[in-house]
Short mmCIF file of C-alpha atoms in Angstrom, two decimals:
data_model
loop_
_atom_site.label_atom_id
_atom_site.label_comp_id
_atom_site.label_asym_id
_atom_site.label_seq_id
_atom_site.Cartn_x
_atom_site.Cartn_y
_atom_site.Cartn_z
CA MET A 1 8.88 64.07 -52.48
CA PHE A 2 8.65 60.38 -52.74
CA LEU A 3 10.77 58.15 -50.52
CA TYR A 4 11.48 54.60 -52.07
CA ILE A 5 11.43 51.77 -49.41
CA PRO A 6 12.67 48.26 -50.66
CA ARG A 7 10.03 45.44 -50.18
CA TRP A 8 12.16 43.48 -47.96
CA VAL A 9 12.15 46.43 -45.09
CA PRO A 10 8.82 45.71 -43.86
CA VAL A 11 9.78 42.08 -43.42
CA VAL A 12 13.07 42.75 -41.65
CA ALA A 13 11.21 45.32 -39.68
CA TYR A 14 8.52 42.47 -38.48
CA MET A 15 11.09 40.06 -38.06
CA LEU A 16 12.90 42.39 -35.54
CA PHE A 17 9.76 42.91 -33.95
CA LEU A 18 8.99 39.20 -33.46
CA ILE A 19 12.35 38.50 -32.04
CA SER A 20 11.95 41.64 -29.60
CA CYS A 21 8.77 40.20 -28.44
CA VAL A 22 10.23 36.77 -28.03
CA LEU A 23 13.25 38.09 -26.03
CA CYS A 24 10.68 40.10 -23.72
CA ALA A 25 8.50 37.03 -23.37
CA SER A 26 11.77 35.22 -22.54
CA GLN A 27 12.88 37.69 -20.09
CA ALA A 28 9.40 37.96 -18.50
CA LEU A 29 9.11 33.97 -18.08
CA GLU A 30 12.78 34.05 -16.74
CA GLY A 31 12.03 36.81 -14.29
CA ARG A 32 8.80 34.83 -13.32
CA ALA A 33 10.82 31.45 -12.87
CA LYS A 34 13.34 33.36 -11.14
CA ARG A 35 10.74 34.66 -8.50
CA SER A 36 9.10 31.20 -8.36
CA SER A 37 12.39 29.68 -7.70
CA ALA A 38 13.04 32.38 -4.79
CA VAL A 39 9.61 31.68 -3.63
CA LYS A 40 10.15 27.74 -3.67
CA GLN A 41 13.58 28.47 -1.78
CA SER A 42 12.06 30.61 0.86
CA LEU A 43 9.39 28.11 1.94
CA THR A 44 9.44 25.75 4.82
CA TYR A 45 8.57 22.43 3.46
CA VAL A 46 6.98 20.91 6.43
CA TRP A 47 3.33 19.69 5.97
CA PRO A 48 1.09 20.90 8.04
CA LEU A 49 3.30 23.92 8.58
CA PRO A 50 4.17 24.23 12.45
CA GLU A 51 2.58 26.87 14.82
CA GLU A 52 6.07 28.78 15.48
CA PHE A 53 9.38 28.06 13.95
CA THR A 54 12.68 29.60 13.22
CA SER A 55 15.53 28.32 10.77
CA GLY A 56 19.00 28.99 9.46
CA GLU A 57 21.24 28.66 6.55
CA GLU A 58 22.97 25.38 7.47
CA THR A 59 22.86 22.19 5.79
CA LEU A 60 23.63 19.38 8.04
CA SER A 61 24.50 15.54 7.50
CA VAL A 62 22.39 13.05 9.39
CA ASP A 63 24.10 9.85 10.44
CA PRO A 64 22.41 6.88 9.09
CA GLY A 65 23.38 5.07 12.65
CA LEU A 66 21.16 7.94 14.27
CA THR A 67 20.63 6.56 17.83
CA LEU A 68 17.74 7.22 19.95
CA THR A 69 17.91 8.20 24.04
CA VAL A 70 15.04 9.01 25.92
CA ASP A 71 14.04 10.85 29.02
CA GLY A 72 11.16 11.84 31.22
CA ASN A 73 8.13 9.59 32.59
CA GLY A 74 6.95 8.41 29.27
CA GLY A 75 10.06 8.38 27.05
CA ASP A 76 10.61 4.77 26.99
CA SER A 77 7.28 4.10 25.83
CA VAL A 78 6.76 1.31 23.22
CA ILE A 79 4.70 3.84 21.10
CA VAL A 80 7.82 6.35 21.12
CA ARG A 81 10.38 3.50 20.25
CA ALA A 82 8.23 2.03 17.52
CA ALA A 83 7.75 5.53 16.07
CA PHE A 84 11.26 6.15 16.01
CA GLU A 85 12.06 2.86 14.03
CA ARG A 86 9.58 3.85 11.61
CA CYS A 87 10.94 7.40 11.31
CA ARG A 88 14.33 5.78 10.78
CA GLY A 89 12.89 3.58 8.03
CA ILE A 90 11.57 6.65 6.15
CA VAL A 91 14.22 8.75 6.58
CA PHE A 92 17.19 6.34 5.62
CA LYS A 93 15.29 4.45 3.12
CA ASN A 94 18.00 5.28 0.53
CA SER A 95 20.79 5.09 2.77
CA GLY A 96 20.05 1.43 3.70
CA LYS A 97 20.77 0.70 0.00
CA PHE A 98 24.45 0.64 0.64
CA SER A 99 26.06 -2.62 1.71
CA SER A 100 27.51 -3.09 5.30
CA LEU A 101 30.94 -3.07 4.24
CA LEU A 102 30.66 0.10 1.89
CA ARG A 103 28.40 1.90 4.83
CA LYS A 104 31.39 1.02 7.55
CA LEU A 105 33.68 2.50 5.12
CA ARG A 106 31.82 5.84 4.39
CA GLU A 107 31.25 6.07 7.98
CA ARG A 108 35.18 6.02 8.87
CA ILE A 109 35.79 8.66 6.28
CA SER A 110 32.75 10.81 6.99
CA VAL A 111 31.76 12.96 10.02
CA TYR A 112 28.11 13.73 10.60
CA ASP A 113 26.70 16.82 11.92
CA ILE A 114 23.59 14.83 13.52
CA ASN A 115 23.83 11.57 15.30
CA LYS A 116 21.68 11.52 18.10
CA LEU A 117 17.98 12.07 18.70
CA LYS A 118 16.80 12.63 22.25
CA ILE A 119 13.01 12.34 22.89
CA ILE A 120 11.74 13.61 26.30
CA VAL A 121 8.07 12.80 27.32
CA HIS A 122 7.03 14.15 30.47
CA SER A 123 3.91 11.97 30.97
CA ASP A 124 3.57 8.17 31.03
CA ASN A 125 -0.24 8.37 30.61
CA GLU A 126 -0.80 6.81 26.79
CA GLU A 127 -4.66 7.33 26.94
CA LEU A 128 -5.67 8.44 23.54
CA GLN A 129 -8.97 10.38 23.91
CA LEU A 130 -10.34 13.65 22.39
CA GLY A 131 -8.17 16.81 23.13
CA VAL A 132 -4.97 14.61 24.13
CA ASP A 133 -1.78 17.08 24.25
CA GLU A 134 -0.19 16.92 20.98
CA SER A 135 1.99 19.61 21.41
CA TYR A 136 6.09 19.28 21.01
CA SER A 137 9.12 21.25 20.53
CA LEU A 138 11.82 20.02 18.10
CA LEU A 139 15.29 21.51 18.18
CA VAL A 140 17.64 20.81 15.41
CA PRO A 141 21.11 22.24 16.54
CA LYS A 142 24.27 22.98 14.09
CA ALA A 143 25.76 19.67 15.39
CA GLY A 144 25.11 17.10 17.87
CA GLU A 145 21.73 16.03 19.18
CA VAL A 146 18.31 16.64 17.85
CA THR A 147 15.73 17.15 20.78
CA ILE A 148 12.18 16.49 20.55
CA GLU A 149 10.00 17.44 23.75
CA ALA A 150 6.65 16.76 24.42
CA ASN A 151 3.99 16.43 27.33
CA THR A 152 2.54 13.04 25.86
CA VAL A 153 3.81 10.46 23.72
CA TYR A 154 1.27 11.42 20.96
CA GLY A 155 3.07 14.98 21.00
CA ALA A 156 6.40 13.14 20.40
CA LEU A 157 5.03 11.18 17.29
CA ARG A 158 3.83 14.74 15.84
CA GLY A 159 7.35 15.91 16.31
CA LEU A 160 8.94 12.63 14.93
CA GLU A 161 6.79 13.18 11.69
CA THR A 162 7.98 16.75 11.46
CA PHE A 163 11.77 15.80 11.79
CA SER A 164 11.35 13.19 9.12
CA GLN A 165 10.02 15.67 6.57
CA LEU A 166 13.07 17.93 7.53
CA CYS A 167 15.42 15.12 6.45
CA THR A 168 16.15 14.77 2.63
CA PHE A 169 18.27 12.36 0.83
CA ASP A 170 21.01 13.97 -1.36
CA TYR A 171 21.64 11.79 -4.14
CA THR A 172 25.06 13.26 -4.94
CA THR A 173 26.64 12.89 -1.87
CA LYS A 174 24.18 9.73 -1.03
CA THR A 175 23.61 11.09 2.68
CA VAL A 176 20.64 12.23 4.47
CA GLN A 177 20.63 16.23 4.82
CA ILE A 178 18.80 18.75 6.91
CA TYR A 179 18.37 22.21 5.12
CA LYS A 180 18.06 25.86 6.72
CA ALA A 181 19.39 24.48 10.05
CA PRO A 182 19.38 25.20 12.87
CA TRP A 183 15.75 24.90 13.41
CA SER A 184 13.53 25.72 16.33
CA ILE A 185 9.92 24.51 16.41
CA GLN A 186 7.12 25.00 18.84
CA ASP A 187 4.19 23.44 17.51
CA LYS A 188 0.46 22.12 18.44
CA PRO A 189 -2.73 21.61 16.77
CA ARG A 190 -5.36 24.26 16.22
CA PHE A 191 -8.19 21.96 16.68
CA ALA A 192 -8.70 18.74 18.74
CA TYR A 193 -10.60 16.65 16.26
CA ARG A 194 -9.01 16.37 12.77
CA GLY A 195 -10.66 13.47 10.83
CA LEU A 196 -11.19 11.35 7.87
CA LEU A 197 -14.17 9.30 7.22
CA LEU A 198 -13.80 6.13 5.64
CA ASP A 199 -16.76 4.12 4.20
CA THR A 200 -16.34 0.41 4.33
CA SER A 201 -19.87 -0.60 3.32
CA ARG A 202 -20.24 0.64 -0.57
CA HIS A 203 -16.93 -1.08 -1.16
CA TYR A 204 -15.28 -3.43 1.30
CA LEU A 205 -11.68 -2.38 1.87
CA PRO A 206 -9.21 -5.00 3.06
CA ILE A 207 -7.49 -4.56 6.32
CA ASP A 208 -4.07 -3.84 4.69
CA VAL A 209 -5.61 -0.89 2.78
CA ILE A 210 -7.36 0.73 5.93
CA LYS A 211 -3.72 0.39 7.62
CA GLN A 212 -2.09 2.02 4.69
CA ILE A 213 -4.76 4.88 4.91
CA ILE A 214 -4.18 5.20 8.73
CA GLU A 215 -0.47 5.22 8.19
CA SER A 216 -0.81 7.87 5.32
CA MET A 217 -3.11 9.98 7.99
CA SER A 218 -0.36 10.25 10.41
CA TYR A 219 1.97 11.77 7.71
CA ALA A 220 -0.58 14.68 7.74
CA LYS A 221 -1.09 14.73 11.42
CA LEU A 222 -5.03 13.58 11.28
CA ASN A 223 -6.02 12.07 14.33
CA VAL A 224 -9.29 10.59 14.00
CA LEU A 225 -10.25 7.74 11.59
CA HIS A 226 -14.30 7.71 11.45
CA TRP A 227 -15.21 4.33 10.35
CA HIS A 228 -18.54 4.28 8.53
CA ILE A 229 -18.47 0.47 8.71
CA ILE A 230 -22.21 -0.30 8.03
CA ASP A 231 -24.77 1.20 5.59
CA GLU A 232 -27.68 0.00 3.62
CA GLN A 233 -25.70 -1.93 1.07
CA SER A 234 -23.80 -4.24 3.21
CA PHE A 235 -23.08 -5.01 6.92
CA PRO A 236 -19.42 -6.43 7.13
CA LEU A 237 -18.70 -6.49 10.77
CA GLU A 238 -19.14 -9.43 13.20
CA VAL A 239 -21.28 -9.01 16.23
CA PRO A 240 -21.04 -11.74 18.43
CA THR A 241 -24.05 -10.92 20.56
CA TYR A 242 -26.07 -11.03 17.09
CA PRO A 243 -24.12 -13.00 14.73
CA ASN A 244 -26.37 -13.41 11.80
CA LEU A 245 -25.99 -9.60 11.23
CA TRP A 246 -22.78 -9.88 9.14
CA LYS A 247 -25.13 -12.14 6.84
CA GLY A 248 -25.69 -8.81 5.24
CA SER A 249 -21.83 -8.48 3.76
CA TYR A 250 -21.36 -8.50 -0.07
CA THR A 251 -19.80 -12.15 0.43
CA LYS A 252 -18.41 -14.08 3.20
CA TRP A 253 -14.97 -13.15 2.06
CA GLU A 254 -15.70 -9.50 2.47
CA ARG A 255 -16.29 -9.22 6.45
CA TYR A 256 -14.09 -7.77 9.48
CA THR A 257 -13.71 -10.28 12.42
CA VAL A 258 -13.75 -8.74 15.96
CA GLU A 259 -9.97 -9.77 15.99
CA ASP A 260 -9.62 -7.46 12.71
CA ALA A 261 -11.28 -4.49 14.36
CA ASN A 262 -9.21 -4.57 17.40
CA GLU A 263 -6.18 -4.88 15.09
CA ILE A 264 -7.13 -1.65 13.36
CA VAL A 265 -7.72 0.08 16.35
CA ASN A 266 -4.53 -0.47 17.95
CA PHE A 267 -2.75 0.06 14.79
CA ALA A 268 -4.20 3.53 14.73
CA LYS A 269 -3.35 4.09 18.36
CA MET A 270 0.33 3.37 17.65
CA ARG A 271 0.22 6.35 15.31
CA GLY A 272 -1.86 8.83 17.67
CA ILE A 273 -5.07 7.96 15.84
CA ASN A 274 -8.44 7.58 17.38
CA VAL A 275 -11.13 5.34 15.72
CA MET A 276 -14.56 6.53 15.93
CA ALA A 277 -17.00 3.88 14.71
CA GLU A 278 -20.46 4.66 13.03
CA VAL A 279 -23.76 2.82 13.17
CA ASP A 280 -25.99 4.65 11.14
CA VAL A 281 -29.49 4.48 12.46
CA PRO A 282 -32.47 4.45 11.68
CA GLY A 283 -31.97 5.02 7.87
CA HIS A 284 -29.21 3.45 5.78
CA ALA A 285 -29.55 0.19 7.63
CA GLU A 286 -31.26 -2.21 5.16
CA SER A 287 -28.59 -4.73 5.32
CA TRP A 288 -29.30 -5.24 8.95
CA GLY A 289 -32.18 -7.28 7.61
CA ALA A 290 -30.51 -9.90 5.75
CA GLY A 291 -29.62 -11.64 9.01
CA TYR A 292 -32.71 -10.44 10.97
CA SER A 293 -35.58 -9.89 8.72
CA GLU A 294 -37.64 -8.61 11.47
CA LEU A 295 -35.52 -5.65 11.77
CA TRP A 296 -37.59 -4.42 8.55
CA PRO A 297 -40.86 -3.03 8.61
CA SER A 298 -41.83 -5.36 5.85
CA PRO A 299 -40.08 -7.34 3.12
CA SER A 300 -40.95 -5.07 0.39
CA CYS A 301 -40.31 -1.82 3.05
CA ARG A 302 -36.68 -2.43 4.42
CA GLU A 303 -35.51 0.91 5.93
CA PRO A 304 -35.71 2.82 8.25
CA LEU A 305 -35.40 0.03 10.84
CA ASP A 306 -38.74 -0.85 12.51
CA VAL A 307 -39.31 1.73 15.13
CA SER A 308 -42.37 -0.27 16.60
CA LYS A 309 -40.53 -3.22 17.83
CA GLU A 310 -38.22 -3.40 20.99
CA PHE A 311 -36.45 -6.02 19.27
CA THR A 312 -34.92 -3.34 17.21
CA PHE A 313 -33.38 -1.39 20.01
CA ASP A 314 -32.30 -4.89 21.72
CA VAL A 315 -30.32 -5.39 18.56
CA ILE A 316 -28.93 -1.69 18.95
CA SER A 317 -27.97 -2.24 22.27
CA GLY A 318 -26.20 -5.65 21.93
CA LEU A 319 -24.34 -4.21 19.04
CA LEU A 320 -23.24 -1.03 21.03
CA THR A 321 -22.21 -3.43 23.91
CA ASP A 322 -20.06 -5.55 21.58
CA LEU A 323 -18.55 -2.44 19.85
CA ARG A 324 -17.69 -0.81 23.36
CA LYS A 325 -15.38 -3.69 23.88
CA ILE A 326 -13.44 -2.61 20.84
CA PHE A 327 -13.56 1.14 20.32
CA PRO A 328 -12.25 3.00 23.47
CA PHE A 329 -12.75 6.34 22.03
CA GLU A 330 -15.18 8.81 23.54
CA LEU A 331 -17.17 9.75 20.58
CA PHE A 332 -19.57 7.11 18.67
CA HIS A 333 -21.42 8.04 15.56
CA LEU A 334 -25.04 7.22 15.42
CA GLY A 335 -25.94 8.80 12.04
CA GLY A 336 -29.37 9.89 11.79
CA ASP A 337 -29.27 11.19 8.41
CA GLU A 338 -31.45 11.01 5.17
CA VAL A 339 -34.35 9.30 7.18
CA ASN A 340 -37.32 8.52 4.64
CA THR A 341 -40.13 7.95 6.84
CA ASP A 342 -42.76 6.92 4.41
CA CYS A 343 -42.02 3.15 4.77
CA TRP A 344 -43.57 3.54 8.43
CA ASN A 345 -46.60 5.24 7.39
CA ASN A 346 -46.89 2.69 4.56
CA THR A 347 -46.50 -0.47 6.92
CA PRO A 348 -49.91 -1.35 8.72
CA HIS A 349 -48.20 -2.72 11.79
CA VAL A 350 -46.14 0.37 12.17
CA ASN A 351 -48.93 2.82 11.41
CA LYS A 352 -50.89 1.41 14.02
CA TRP A 353 -48.06 1.57 16.51
CA LEU A 354 -47.75 5.15 15.52
CA GLN A 355 -51.49 5.79 16.29
CA ASP A 356 -51.44 4.09 19.36
CA HIS A 357 -48.65 6.12 20.72
CA ASN A 358 -50.35 9.31 19.18
CA MET A 359 -47.08 10.07 16.93
CA THR A 360 -46.42 11.47 13.45
CA THR A 361 -43.52 9.83 11.73
CA LYS A 362 -41.59 12.89 12.62
CA ASP A 363 -42.31 12.06 16.29
CA ALA A 364 -41.32 8.74 15.77
CA TYR A 365 -37.74 9.67 13.95
CA GLN A 366 -37.04 11.94 17.35
CA TYR A 367 -38.17 8.85 19.30
CA PHE A 368 -35.64 6.64 17.57
CA VAL A 369 -32.77 8.94 17.51
CA LEU A 370 -33.30 9.84 21.20
CA LYS A 371 -33.51 6.08 21.95
CA ALA A 372 -30.44 5.08 20.43
CA GLN A 373 -28.46 8.26 22.04
CA GLU A 374 -29.71 6.79 25.38
CA ILE A 375 -28.47 3.46 24.72
CA ALA A 376 -25.05 4.98 23.61
CA VAL A 377 -24.69 7.09 26.96
CA SER A 378 -25.71 4.24 28.79
CA LYS A 379 -22.42 2.65 27.28
CA ASN A 380 -20.41 5.81 28.39
CA TRP A 381 -20.25 7.09 24.76
CA THR A 382 -20.77 10.59 23.63
CA PRO A 383 -23.18 10.53 20.83
CA VAL A 384 -22.41 12.15 17.47
CA ASN A 385 -25.01 12.73 14.99
CA TRP A 386 -25.47 14.23 11.29
CA GLU A 387 -26.98 17.71 11.47
CA GLU A 388 -30.37 16.53 10.21
CA THR A 389 -31.09 15.27 13.86
CA PHE A 390 -30.45 19.12 14.83
CA ASN A 391 -32.07 20.46 12.13
CA THR A 392 -35.20 18.83 12.86
CA PHE A 393 -35.49 18.79 16.78
CA PRO A 394 -32.34 20.58 18.35
CA SER A 395 -33.99 21.36 21.75
CA LYS A 396 -34.63 17.39 22.47
CA LEU A 397 -31.04 16.03 21.76
CA HIS A 398 -29.04 15.25 24.42
CA PRO A 399 -27.11 18.02 25.70
CA GLN A 400 -23.67 16.18 25.22
CA THR A 401 -24.50 15.65 21.37
CA VAL A 402 -21.98 16.56 18.90
CA VAL A 403 -23.50 17.75 15.77
CA HIS A 404 -21.68 16.82 12.40
CA ASN A 405 -22.28 19.07 9.72
CA TRP A 406 -22.35 18.06 6.01
CA LEU A 407 -25.22 19.54 4.13
CA GLY A 408 -23.83 22.76 3.59
CA PRO A 409 -22.41 26.11 5.41
CA GLY A 410 -24.13 27.64 8.37
CA VAL A 411 -24.63 24.62 10.67
CA CYS A 412 -22.01 25.06 12.92
CA PRO A 413 -22.79 28.60 14.00
CA LYS A 414 -26.59 27.71 14.78
CA ALA A 415 -25.15 24.44 16.74
CA VAL A 416 -22.80 26.25 18.85
CA ALA A 417 -25.17 28.99 19.49
CA LYS A 418 -27.33 26.68 21.37
CA GLY A 419 -24.32 24.89 23.33
CA PHE A 420 -23.68 21.94 21.22
CA ARG A 421 -20.14 20.78 19.80
CA CYS A 422 -19.73 20.63 16.16
CA ILE A 423 -17.65 18.81 13.45
CA TYR A 424 -17.28 20.58 10.25
CA SER A 425 -17.70 18.67 7.01
CA ASN A 426 -19.39 20.81 4.47
CA GLN A 427 -19.89 18.47 1.53
CA GLY A 428 -19.34 21.48 -0.73
CA VAL A 429 -15.53 21.55 -0.04
CA TRP A 430 -14.75 18.62 2.22
CA TYR A 431 -16.46 15.42 0.46
CA LEU A 432 -13.60 13.61 -1.14
CA ASP A 433 -15.73 11.80 -3.54
CA HIS A 434 -16.95 15.08 -5.13
CA LEU A 435 -13.89 14.96 -7.56
CA ASP A 436 -14.69 18.44 -9.23
CA VAL A 437 -13.78 20.16 -5.97
CA PRO A 438 -9.78 21.57 -6.19
CA TRP A 439 -7.37 21.38 -3.75
CA ASP A 440 -7.43 25.32 -3.20
CA MET A 441 -11.29 25.05 -2.33
CA VAL A 442 -10.58 22.48 0.28
CA TYR A 443 -7.58 24.50 1.58
CA ALA A 444 -9.57 27.84 1.89
CA ALA A 445 -12.46 26.03 3.72
CA GLU A 446 -12.97 27.45 7.22
CA PRO A 447 -14.44 25.70 10.10
CA LEU A 448 -14.92 28.77 12.12
CA GLU A 449 -16.73 30.61 9.62
CA ASP A 450 -19.34 33.01 10.71
CA ILE A 451 -18.49 32.03 14.71
CA ASP A 452 -16.93 35.09 16.05
CA GLU A 453 -17.36 34.51 19.85
CA ALA A 454 -14.47 32.88 21.65
CA SER A 455 -16.43 30.79 23.50
CA GLN A 456 -18.51 29.47 20.68
CA GLN A 457 -15.35 28.90 18.86
CA LYS A 458 -14.06 26.47 21.43
CA LEU A 459 -17.23 24.21 20.64
CA VAL A 460 -16.04 23.74 17.03
CA LEU A 461 -14.11 20.46 17.90
CA GLY A 462 -12.65 20.60 14.33
CA GLY A 463 -13.43 18.85 11.05
CA GLU A 464 -13.18 16.01 8.90
CA VAL A 465 -12.88 15.14 5.26
CA CYS A 466 -15.36 12.25 4.23
CA MET A 467 -14.14 9.39 1.70
CA TRP A 468 -17.46 8.16 0.63
CA GLY A 469 -17.12 4.64 -1.17
CA GLU A 470 -19.90 4.55 -3.97
CA THR A 471 -16.91 5.20 -6.62
CA ALA A 472 -14.03 4.19 -4.42
CA ASP A 473 -12.48 1.00 -3.72
CA SER A 474 -8.83 -0.54 -3.09
CA SER A 475 -7.94 0.29 -6.75
CA ASN A 476 -8.35 4.02 -6.20
CA VAL A 477 -9.24 5.23 -2.70
CA LEU A 478 -5.64 6.40 -1.75
CA GLN A 479 -5.50 8.56 -4.75
CA THR A 480 -8.91 10.01 -4.17
CA ILE A 481 -8.18 10.87 -0.43
CA TRP A 482 -4.69 12.23 -1.42
CA PRO A 483 -3.48 15.08 -1.85
CA ARG A 484 -6.73 16.97 -1.02
CA ALA A 485 -6.99 15.58 2.45
CA ALA A 486 -3.77 17.12 3.19
CA ALA A 487 -5.15 20.83 2.17
CA ALA A 488 -7.76 20.21 5.08
CA ALA A 489 -5.01 18.72 7.48
CA GLU A 490 -3.00 21.85 7.19
CA ARG A 491 -6.53 23.89 7.89
CA LEU A 492 -6.94 21.87 10.81
CA TRP A 493 -3.40 21.95 12.56
CA SER A 494 -1.71 25.15 11.53
CA PRO A 495 -2.73 28.56 12.34
CA LYS A 496 -5.38 30.44 10.44
CA ASP A 497 -3.10 32.81 8.83
CA THR A 498 -0.99 30.17 7.89
CA ASN A 499 -0.68 31.25 4.37
CA PRO A 500 -1.69 34.68 2.74
CA LYS A 501 -5.04 35.38 0.87
CA ASN A 502 -3.05 34.50 -2.45
CA PHE A 503 -1.99 31.24 -0.92
CA SER A 504 -1.54 29.57 -4.67
CA SER A 505 2.03 30.77 -4.65
CA THR A 506 3.10 29.25 -1.49
CA ALA A 507 0.65 26.57 -0.36
CA LEU A 508 0.74 25.08 -3.74
CA HIS A 509 4.44 24.60 -3.90
CA ARG A 510 4.47 22.96 -0.47
CA LEU A 511 1.59 20.73 -1.21
CA GLN A 512 3.21 19.54 -4.26
CA ASN A 513 6.27 18.81 -2.25
CA PHE A 514 3.97 16.89 0.25
CA ARG A 515 2.61 14.82 -2.46
CA CYS A 516 5.95 13.91 -3.66
CA ILE A 517 6.74 12.87 0.06
CA LEU A 518 3.60 10.80 0.14
CA ASN A 519 4.76 9.13 -3.26
CA ARG A 520 7.99 8.27 -2.01
CA ARG A 521 6.45 6.76 1.00
CA GLY A 522 4.66 4.31 -0.95
CA VAL A 523 1.15 6.39 -0.95
CA PRO A 524 -0.19 6.59 -4.38
CA ALA A 525 -1.37 10.44 -4.06
CA ALA A 526 -2.74 11.75 -7.46
CA PRO A 527 -1.27 15.09 -8.85
CA VAL A 528 -2.43 17.99 -7.17
CA THR A 529 -3.50 20.36 -9.97
CA ASN A 530 -5.60 18.21 -12.20
CA PHE A 531 -8.98 19.45 -12.68
CA TYR A 532 -10.64 16.06 -11.54
CA ALA A 533 -9.07 14.57 -8.53
CA ARG A 534 -7.46 10.91 -8.61
CA THR A 535 -6.94 11.71 -12.52
CA ALA A 536 -3.27 10.16 -13.73
CA SER A 537 -0.71 12.46 -14.73
CA ILE A 538 -1.50 13.46 -18.21
CA GLY A 539 2.16 13.72 -19.60
CA PRO A 540 5.89 13.67 -18.81
CA GLY A 541 6.92 15.95 -15.90
CA SER A 542 8.23 16.35 -12.26
CA CYS A 543 6.19 15.05 -9.34
CA TYR A 544 6.93 18.78 -7.91
CA GLU A 545 5.05 20.36 -10.80
CA GLN A 546 1.91 18.02 -11.00
#
C-alpha cells in the first residue's frame, strides 16, 4: 500500500528537529551558566588564597569613616599606620567621591556594620629579612570591630591586603560592603622567598615605574624584588667609589643615583618587600668597560671581565662596598650565568696568565666566581648564583650559596640533595618574557617537584618569576608582569592543594577577579586568557571574562 506524504512534511520535521536542537543546546548552555554561576558564587575572592578560613552568609556595610586602633609592642609602627592609610585609599576610593556635606547626611541616616579596625602587632622589631614572620589572623565579626593580629608589622601588612580584597564597593547603595561575613582567617605563606626579577639594563625603567611595580607586588603578597640592575647593554647605577662605571648607561638621563636606589629600597620596605640586587659577573658585564676599559680583556673582546687583573676584583669589591650601604637584604646575587670563556683564550695577556697559573678557562671561571663570592661574604652577604655555577663546580661553591634555577626542571632537587638552598625560576614556566606561556602553566608549576624528603624541601626558599627586559619597557612592562605573576604568587603563598587538579573552573574565575582588582587599582594588567601575554582585549566584554 502506498502512503502519500506531502512534500512539506519533511521540511516541517526538519524544522522541528532544529528547534529541538536549539532548545537542548540552550538548556545545556543555561545549565552550564547556572553551574558556572554557582561555582563563581561559591568561590572565595581573595588572591592569594589564605591558608585557613571560614565564612558565613551575611553582607556587612563598612563605615567610610573607618577608624584605626592599635595594640601590642609594634601596633603603633609607622609602617602599620602608613599601610592602613593606603588600605583606606583603596577601599574607599569610590566613597570619597561624595561631597563632605552629602557624606555627613548619609552618615546620619546610615548605620554601618563595621566602623573600627584594630591591629595588634606583638613585636616592635621592624627588621625585614628572609623568613620574617608574615603570618596573621583576620576576624570580621557580624558587626563592630575587625581585628588583624600578627607577630610582626609585615604580617599586619598581609592582613590589611586581605581585608582590602574582602571589601567591595556596591554601586547601588554607594557603600563598601563585605560579603560572606563573618570571616575568620588564619594565614601564612608557604615559602619565605616569593620574588619578581626586574631587568633595568635592557631597558631603563624610571623610578615611578619601579615603584608602581613594587606596589603591585604587595597586592599579590610577593616579598622580594630581584633588581637585575646591570648587564652587558647598560650600567645605569651610580657607584661613588668608581664614578665612571655609570658611563655605561644608555644616556646620562637614564641612570639611578644612590639616592634613587635608597628610595626604592625604603619604598619597598614600607610594603614588606626586600630588594635583592644583582651584579652579574664575570659575563654579562660589557657595559662596565665604558667607564674603565681596562676591565675588558681587549677592545675587541669585551666580556667576560678580565680575570687576570687584580683591578677587576678591586672594582667588584668597591662596588659591593657601596651597594652594601644601600641594600640591607642578606642575599646578594652574583650572577655567574652564560659565561663564554673563548675571549680569555683569545687574548694574549689573559692566555699567558692562564698558563702561568696552570689554569684552563673552566678553572678560571671557577676562580672568578669563588673570588666574587669571597668578596660578597666578607661584606656579610649570602651569595646567590645562577645554576651554571652549581652545574659546573658544585663541590667548590661556598656552602652558604643559594642556587638559582633557570635553565629547566631538575636543578633544585640536585642542589638540595647536596645541602644547598635553592630558588626556583624554571624558564619554561616562570619567565614572563616568554609570552606564549599561559597562566595555567605558570599556576601549575611546583617548586618542590621531585623533592620528597622534608629536610630537603625546607632548603627550597621559594621561587620568583623573571621579567627580563629585552622586549619590555615602561610602555608594556606591567601588562607583561600581570596577571601571570599572580599565578606564581598564589603557588608560593597558598597551600599546595589550594585548588583541585581541574583548577580551570576555580582558579581562573578568581584570577580574572584579581586582574580586575589590579585594573581598578591602576595596574594595567592584561587579560588572563589571551594566547599571548600582554595582548590587549580583542573585543568588547567584561573584565571578569577576559
